[in-house]
Amino acid sequence: VAGIDLTIRDGEVVGLVGESGSGKTVTAMTLSGLIERKKVTLSGEVRFDGRDILRLPRAELRAIQGRELGVVFQEPMTAMDPLMRIGPQVEEALAVHTQLTKEQRRARALEALRDVDLPAPEEIYRKYPHECSGGQLQRVMIAAAIVTDPHLLLLDEPTTALDVTVQAQILALLRRLNRERGISMLLISHNLQVVRRICSRVAVMQRGHIVEEGAPEQLFTAPQHPYTAELINAIPRRVRRG
């Protein structure tokens, strides 16, 4: 990954698209401070509310992660602890970053589960991950990410493992959270149709570089880079059989 120049403004939803291996997840890991500094060579700046994440002391970085900056991973079943009930996992950021009592954390966690449109949040709170569907777990992951009311959400392929109907529900949920809470979002996907439905701006990534950036409709109707045109041409289309 090299030469990334990307800005996410307050309340904005930005898409980052590209094929597998193009560098999308590495970019997200770097932006969130989750990349292991000792294993890579880092240069440049990642500024979050004026602070350079790449050079923050670990204690200051941990104070941001999970509180001001939330991450939603691609596979909730592997990202969640299978031996821990849902409730404590949603509360984890509150336990780390706040002085709330156990009862207050539980109340906030239940509120977050309601906010992501999970039915019977009290039941979900008591379940283990394997007792939930993929769509439910993705909502749980989003609840855990928003429970501290962060400024920015990094969403790494949040709808890839879901069927089309549930995918549409998750995208509608993200739109509502952005509209009602003003949370900025970076939505990473290989699916142009997904980012077209929710993002106000899209960056196209190829081989570690951003090759084009613009409004979704601009990219779809008049792509400027050959790779963007290839991505659009690769979208499956319905063919009528007569």
mmCIF file of C-alpha atoms in Angstrom:
data_model
loop_
_atom_site.group_PDB
_atom_site.id
_atom_site.type_symbol
_atom_site.label_atom_id
_atom_site.label_comp_id
_atom_site.label_asym_id
_atom_site.label_seq_id
_atom_site.Cartn_x
_atom_site.Cartn_y
_atom_site.Cartn_z
ATOM 1 C CA VAL A 1 0.000 0.000 0.000
ATOM 2 C CA ALA A 2 1.508 3.319 -1.068
ATOM 3 C CA GLY A 3 0.493 6.826 -1.978
ATOM 4 C CA ILE A 4 -2.860 6.782 -0.172
ATOM 5 C CA ASP A 5 -4.424 10.244 0.086
ATOM 6 C CA LEU A 6 -7.904 9.993 1.543
ATOM 7 C CA THR A 7 -10.034 12.334 3.654
ATOM 8 C CA ILE A 8 -13.197 11.395 5.552
ATOM 9 C CA ARG A 9 -15.129 14.448 6.698
ATOM 10 C CA ASP A 10 -17.482 14.741 9.672
ATOM 11 C CA GLY A 11 -20.705 12.847 9.002
ATOM 12 C CA GLU A 12 -19.514 11.514 5.639
ATOM 13 C CA VAL A 13 -19.736 7.940 4.349
ATOM 14 C CA VAL A 14 -16.803 7.113 2.069
ATOM 15 C CA GLY A 15 -16.444 3.868 0.133
ATOM 16 C CA LEU A 16 -13.158 2.118 -0.598
ATOM 17 C CA VAL A 17 -13.491 -0.482 -3.357
ATOM 18 C CA GLY A 18 -11.182 -2.820 -5.208
ATOM 19 C CA GLU A 19 -10.537 -6.480 -5.877
ATOM 20 C CA SER A 20 -9.186 -8.895 -3.263
ATOM 21 C CA GLY A 21 -5.523 -8.148 -2.540
ATOM 22 C CA SER A 22 -5.710 -4.511 -3.629
ATOM 23 C CA GLY A 23 -4.836 -3.245 -0.129
ATOM 24 C CA LYS A 24 -8.228 -2.273 1.281
ATOM 25 C CA THR A 25 -7.961 -4.158 4.563
ATOM 26 C CA VAL A 26 -4.328 -3.139 5.111
ATOM 27 C CA THR A 27 -5.457 0.473 4.674
ATOM 28 C CA ALA A 28 -8.231 0.008 7.255
ATOM 29 C CA MET A 29 -5.868 -1.705 9.712
ATOM 30 C CA THR A 30 -3.436 1.194 9.349
ATOM 31 C CA LEU A 31 -6.151 3.822 9.784
ATOM 32 C CA SER A 32 -7.383 2.105 12.948
ATOM 33 C CA GLY A 33 -3.911 1.666 14.418
ATOM 34 C CA LEU A 34 -4.368 -2.125 14.503
ATOM 35 C CA ILE A 35 -1.475 -2.898 12.172
ATOM 36 C CA GLU A 36 1.623 -4.217 13.955
ATOM 37 C CA ARG A 37 4.164 -1.431 13.704
ATOM 38 C CA LYS A 38 7.174 -3.719 14.131
ATOM 39 C CA LYS A 39 6.209 -5.847 11.118
ATOM 40 C CA VAL A 40 5.800 -3.063 8.549
ATOM 41 C CA THR A 41 7.498 0.093 7.353
ATOM 42 C CA LEU A 42 5.235 3.076 7.928
ATOM 43 C CA SER A 43 5.578 6.555 6.461
ATOM 44 C CA GLY A 44 3.280 9.532 6.098
ATOM 45 C CA GLU A 45 0.491 10.494 8.499
ATOM 46 C CA VAL A 46 -2.888 9.176 9.571
ATOM 47 C CA ARG A 47 -4.544 12.129 11.255
ATOM 48 C CA PHE A 48 -7.649 11.496 13.363
ATOM 49 C CA ASP A 49 -9.135 14.656 14.865
ATOM 50 C CA GLY A 50 -5.694 16.254 14.558
ATOM 51 C CA ARG A 51 -3.706 13.375 16.110
ATOM 52 C CA ASP A 52 -1.305 11.247 14.087
ATOM 53 C CA ILE A 53 -2.327 7.662 14.821
ATOM 54 C CA LEU A 54 0.906 6.260 13.399
ATOM 55 C CA ARG A 55 2.983 8.006 16.057
ATOM 56 C CA LEU A 56 0.751 8.063 19.099
ATOM 57 C CA PRO A 57 2.053 6.292 22.213
ATOM 58 C CA ARG A 58 0.285 2.975 22.746
ATOM 59 C CA ALA A 59 -1.664 4.222 25.774
ATOM 60 C CA GLU A 60 -3.073 7.195 23.835
ATOM 61 C CA LEU A 61 -3.890 4.990 20.847
ATOM 62 C CA ARG A 62 -5.779 2.509 23.035
ATOM 63 C CA ALA A 63 -7.775 5.417 24.478
ATOM 64 C CA ILE A 64 -9.014 6.177 20.947
ATOM 65 C CA GLN A 65 -9.620 2.626 19.735
ATOM 66 C CA GLY A 66 -13.069 1.424 20.650
ATOM 67 C CA ARG A 67 -14.138 4.790 22.057
ATOM 68 C CA GLU A 68 -13.731 7.387 19.310
ATOM 69 C CA LEU A 69 -12.962 4.945 16.518
ATOM 70 C CA GLY A 70 -14.910 1.716 16.013
ATOM 71 C CA VAL A 71 -14.201 -1.214 13.702
ATOM 72 C CA VAL A 72 -16.662 -3.723 12.254
ATOM 73 C CA PHE A 73 -14.956 -6.787 10.824
ATOM 74 C CA GLN A 74 -15.942 -8.950 7.877
ATOM 75 C CA GLU A 75 -16.556 -12.225 9.717
ATOM 76 C CA PRO A 76 -18.341 -11.652 13.057
ATOM 77 C CA MET A 77 -18.230 -15.330 13.984
ATOM 78 C CA THR A 78 -14.425 -15.338 13.921
ATOM 79 C CA ALA A 79 -14.108 -11.821 15.370
ATOM 80 C CA MET A 80 -16.196 -12.638 18.435
ATOM 81 C CA ASP A 81 -15.208 -14.833 21.385
ATOM 82 C CA PRO A 82 -17.236 -18.073 21.027
ATOM 83 C CA LEU A 83 -16.962 -18.791 24.759
ATOM 84 C CA MET A 84 -18.355 -15.445 25.913
ATOM 85 C CA ARG A 85 -21.982 -14.359 25.890
ATOM 86 C CA ILE A 86 -23.025 -11.517 23.588
ATOM 87 C CA GLY A 87 -23.717 -8.998 26.367
ATOM 88 C CA PRO A 88 -20.209 -8.777 27.861
ATOM 89 C CA GLN A 89 -18.724 -8.527 24.351
ATOM 90 C CA VAL A 90 -20.932 -5.538 23.508
ATOM 91 C CA GLU A 91 -20.021 -3.972 26.867
ATOM 92 C CA GLU A 92 -16.274 -4.503 26.493
ATOM 93 C CA ALA A 93 -15.448 -1.012 25.203
ATOM 94 C CA LEU A 94 -17.513 0.518 28.014
ATOM 95 C CA ALA A 95 -15.604 -1.531 30.589
ATOM 96 C CA VAL A 96 -12.289 -0.333 29.140
ATOM 97 C CA HIS A 97 -13.098 3.309 28.443
ATOM 98 C CA THR A 98 -15.716 4.391 31.007
ATOM 99 C CA GLN A 99 -16.344 4.340 34.736
ATOM 100 C CA LEU A 100 -19.904 3.081 34.350
ATOM 101 C CA THR A 101 -21.231 0.534 36.821
ATOM 102 C CA LYS A 102 -22.081 -2.990 35.731
ATOM 103 C CA GLU A 103 -25.783 -2.110 35.658
ATOM 104 C CA GLN A 104 -25.149 1.039 33.611
ATOM 105 C CA ARG A 105 -23.002 -0.891 31.114
ATOM 106 C CA ARG A 106 -25.751 -3.478 30.736
ATOM 107 C CA ALA A 107 -28.329 -0.758 30.103
ATOM 108 C CA ARG A 108 -26.100 0.899 27.470
ATOM 109 C CA ALA A 109 -25.437 -2.449 25.781
ATOM 110 C CA LEU A 110 -29.151 -3.241 25.591
ATOM 111 C CA GLU A 111 -29.790 0.223 24.172
ATOM 112 C CA ALA A 112 -27.145 -0.378 21.484
ATOM 113 C CA LEU A 113 -28.689 -3.750 20.610
ATOM 114 C CA ARG A 114 -32.067 -2.027 20.220
ATOM 115 C CA ASP A 115 -30.480 0.708 18.109
ATOM 116 C CA VAL A 116 -29.328 -1.878 15.562
ATOM 117 C CA ASP A 117 -32.886 -3.248 15.287
ATOM 118 C CA LEU A 118 -32.283 -6.578 16.998
ATOM 119 C CA PRO A 119 -35.539 -8.135 18.216
ATOM 120 C CA ALA A 120 -35.647 -9.202 21.859
ATOM 121 C CA PRO A 121 -32.304 -7.609 22.799
ATOM 122 C CA GLU A 122 -32.501 -9.118 26.319
ATOM 123 C CA GLU A 123 -32.466 -12.597 24.780
ATOM 124 C CA ILE A 124 -29.623 -11.736 22.386
ATOM 125 C CA TYR A 125 -27.671 -10.296 25.336
ATOM 126 C CA ARG A 126 -27.698 -13.699 27.055
ATOM 127 C CA LYS A 127 -26.857 -15.809 23.989
ATOM 128 C CA TYR A 128 -23.536 -17.141 22.764
ATOM 129 C CA PRO A 129 -22.384 -16.229 19.215
ATOM 130 C CA HIS A 130 -23.153 -19.705 17.814
ATOM 131 C CA GLU A 131 -26.790 -19.264 18.857
ATOM 132 C CA CYS A 132 -27.226 -16.268 16.533
ATOM 133 C CA SER A 133 -27.586 -16.030 12.763
ATOM 134 C CA GLY A 134 -25.009 -14.283 10.591
ATOM 135 C CA GLY A 135 -27.225 -11.232 10.204
ATOM 136 C CA GLN A 136 -27.801 -11.022 13.952
ATOM 137 C CA LEU A 137 -24.074 -11.287 14.645
ATOM 138 C CA GLN A 138 -23.282 -8.527 12.177
ATOM 139 C CA ARG A 139 -25.765 -6.294 13.995
ATOM 140 C CA VAL A 140 -24.171 -7.290 17.307
ATOM 141 C CA MET A 141 -20.767 -6.249 15.935
ATOM 142 C CA ILE A 142 -22.187 -2.889 14.888
ATOM 143 C CA ALA A 143 -23.806 -2.484 18.321
ATOM 144 C CA ALA A 144 -20.450 -3.167 20.003
ATOM 145 C CA ALA A 145 -18.805 -0.595 17.715
ATOM 146 C CA ILE A 146 -21.357 2.182 18.372
ATOM 147 C CA VAL A 147 -21.948 1.608 22.107
ATOM 148 C CA THR A 148 -19.381 4.336 22.961
ATOM 149 C CA ASP A 149 -20.824 6.727 20.327
ATOM 150 C CA PRO A 150 -17.628 6.915 18.210
ATOM 151 C CA HIS A 151 -16.746 9.625 15.693
ATOM 152 C CA LEU A 152 -15.694 7.176 12.965
ATOM 153 C CA LEU A 153 -16.621 3.617 11.997
ATOM 154 C CA LEU A 154 -14.349 1.494 9.810
ATOM 155 C CA LEU A 155 -16.430 -1.224 8.182
ATOM 156 C CA ASP A 156 -14.464 -3.993 6.467
ATOM 157 C CA GLU A 157 -16.776 -5.865 4.068
ATOM 158 C CA PRO A 158 -19.653 -5.817 6.590
ATOM 159 C CA THR A 159 -22.186 -7.438 4.240
ATOM 160 C CA THR A 160 -20.075 -9.952 2.296
ATOM 161 C CA ALA A 161 -21.143 -13.095 4.188
ATOM 162 C CA LEU A 162 -24.858 -12.167 4.223
ATOM 163 C CA ASP A 163 -27.664 -12.971 1.831
ATOM 164 C CA VAL A 164 -29.105 -10.184 -0.306
ATOM 165 C CA THR A 165 -32.111 -9.445 1.909
ATOM 166 C CA VAL A 166 -30.068 -9.183 5.120
ATOM 167 C CA GLN A 167 -27.404 -7.204 3.243
ATOM 168 C CA ALA A 168 -30.022 -4.597 2.322
ATOM 169 C CA GLN A 169 -31.168 -4.413 5.952
ATOM 170 C CA ILE A 170 -27.601 -3.836 7.210
ATOM 171 C CA LEU A 171 -27.024 -1.074 4.641
ATOM 172 C CA ALA A 172 -30.300 0.604 5.666
ATOM 173 C CA LEU A 173 -29.172 0.369 9.304
ATOM 174 C CA LEU A 174 -25.819 2.006 8.502
ATOM 175 C CA ARG A 175 -27.559 4.811 6.602
ATOM 176 C CA ARG A 176 -29.826 5.443 9.590
ATOM 177 C CA LEU A 177 -26.927 5.472 12.069
ATOM 178 C CA ASN A 178 -25.070 7.930 9.865
ATOM 179 C CA ARG A 179 -28.117 10.159 9.519
ATOM 180 C CA GLU A 180 -29.279 10.071 13.165
ATOM 181 C CA ARG A 181 -25.922 9.977 14.971
ATOM 182 C CA GLY A 182 -23.708 11.733 12.446
ATOM 183 C CA ILE A 183 -21.106 8.954 12.607
ATOM 184 C CA SER A 184 -18.509 9.169 9.837
ATOM 185 C CA MET A 185 -17.871 5.881 8.065
ATOM 186 C CA LEU A 186 -15.336 4.234 5.795
ATOM 187 C CA LEU A 187 -17.068 1.331 4.053
ATOM 188 C CA ILE A 188 -14.654 -1.158 2.498
ATOM 189 C CA SER A 189 -16.064 -3.460 -0.153
ATOM 190 C CA HIS A 190 -15.314 -5.236 -3.406
ATOM 191 C CA ASN A 191 -18.980 -4.691 -4.358
ATOM 192 C CA LEU A 192 -19.631 -1.447 -6.206
ATOM 193 C CA GLN A 193 -23.385 -1.875 -5.890
ATOM 194 C CA VAL A 194 -23.070 -1.848 -2.093
ATOM 195 C CA VAL A 195 -21.103 1.398 -1.925
ATOM 196 C CA ARG A 196 -23.367 2.982 -4.536
ATOM 197 C CA ARG A 197 -26.317 2.597 -2.160
ATOM 198 C CA ILE A 198 -24.814 4.276 0.894
ATOM 199 C CA CYS A 199 -21.685 6.310 0.102
ATOM 200 C CA SER A 200 -21.449 9.962 -0.921
ATOM 201 C CA ARG A 201 -17.901 9.458 -2.235
ATOM 202 C CA VAL A 202 -15.974 6.420 -3.426
ATOM 203 C CA ALA A 203 -12.238 5.752 -3.790
ATOM 204 C CA VAL A 204 -11.124 2.968 -6.134
ATOM 205 C CA MET A 205 -8.030 1.010 -5.099
ATOM 206 C CA GLN A 206 -5.736 -1.048 -7.314
ATOM 207 C CA ARG A 207 -2.447 -2.686 -6.301
ATOM 208 C CA GLY A 208 -2.040 -0.547 -3.206
ATOM 209 C CA HIS A 209 -2.887 2.785 -4.866
ATOM 210 C CA ILE A 210 -6.039 4.880 -5.102
ATOM 211 C CA VAL A 211 -6.516 5.285 -8.849
ATOM 212 C CA GLU A 212 -9.773 7.235 -8.896
ATOM 213 C CA GLU A 213 -12.104 9.043 -6.502
ATOM 214 C CA GLY A 214 -15.496 10.651 -6.970
ATOM 215 C CA ALA A 215 -19.248 10.501 -6.402
ATOM 216 C CA PRO A 216 -20.739 7.038 -7.010
ATOM 217 C CA GLU A 217 -22.889 8.109 -9.960
ATOM 218 C CA GLN A 218 -19.907 9.846 -11.561
ATOM 219 C CA LEU A 219 -17.850 6.652 -11.326
ATOM 220 C CA PHE A 220 -20.680 4.531 -12.714
ATOM 221 C CA THR A 221 -21.588 6.781 -15.626
ATOM 222 C CA ALA A 222 -18.187 8.225 -16.579
ATOM 223 C CA PRO A 223 -15.269 6.289 -15.058
ATOM 224 C CA GLN A 224 -11.950 7.999 -15.702
ATOM 225 C CA HIS A 225 -9.614 5.069 -15.002
ATOM 226 C CA PRO A 226 -9.591 1.806 -17.002
ATOM 227 C CA TYR A 227 -9.584 -0.256 -13.795
ATOM 228 C CA THR A 228 -12.776 1.455 -12.573
ATOM 229 C CA ALA A 229 -14.392 0.665 -15.914
ATOM 230 C CA GLU A 230 -13.318 -2.973 -15.558
ATOM 231 C CA LEU A 231 -14.871 -3.194 -12.079
ATOM 232 C CA ILE A 232 -18.143 -1.776 -13.385
ATOM 233 C CA ASN A 233 -18.164 -4.115 -16.393
ATOM 234 C CA ALA A 234 -17.631 -7.062 -14.035
ATOM 235 C CA ILE A 235 -20.916 -6.396 -12.182
ATOM 236 C CA PRO A 236 -23.347 -9.269 -12.948
ATOM 237 C CA ARG A 237 -26.316 -8.162 -14.972
ATOM 238 C CA ARG A 238 -29.710 -9.726 -15.424
ATOM 239 C CA VAL A 239 -30.286 -11.139 -18.883
ATOM 240 C CA ARG A 240 -33.832 -11.691 -20.074
ATOM 241 C CA ARG A 241 -34.446 -14.996 -21.736
ATOM 242 C CA GLY A 242 -37.029 -14.752 -24.437
#
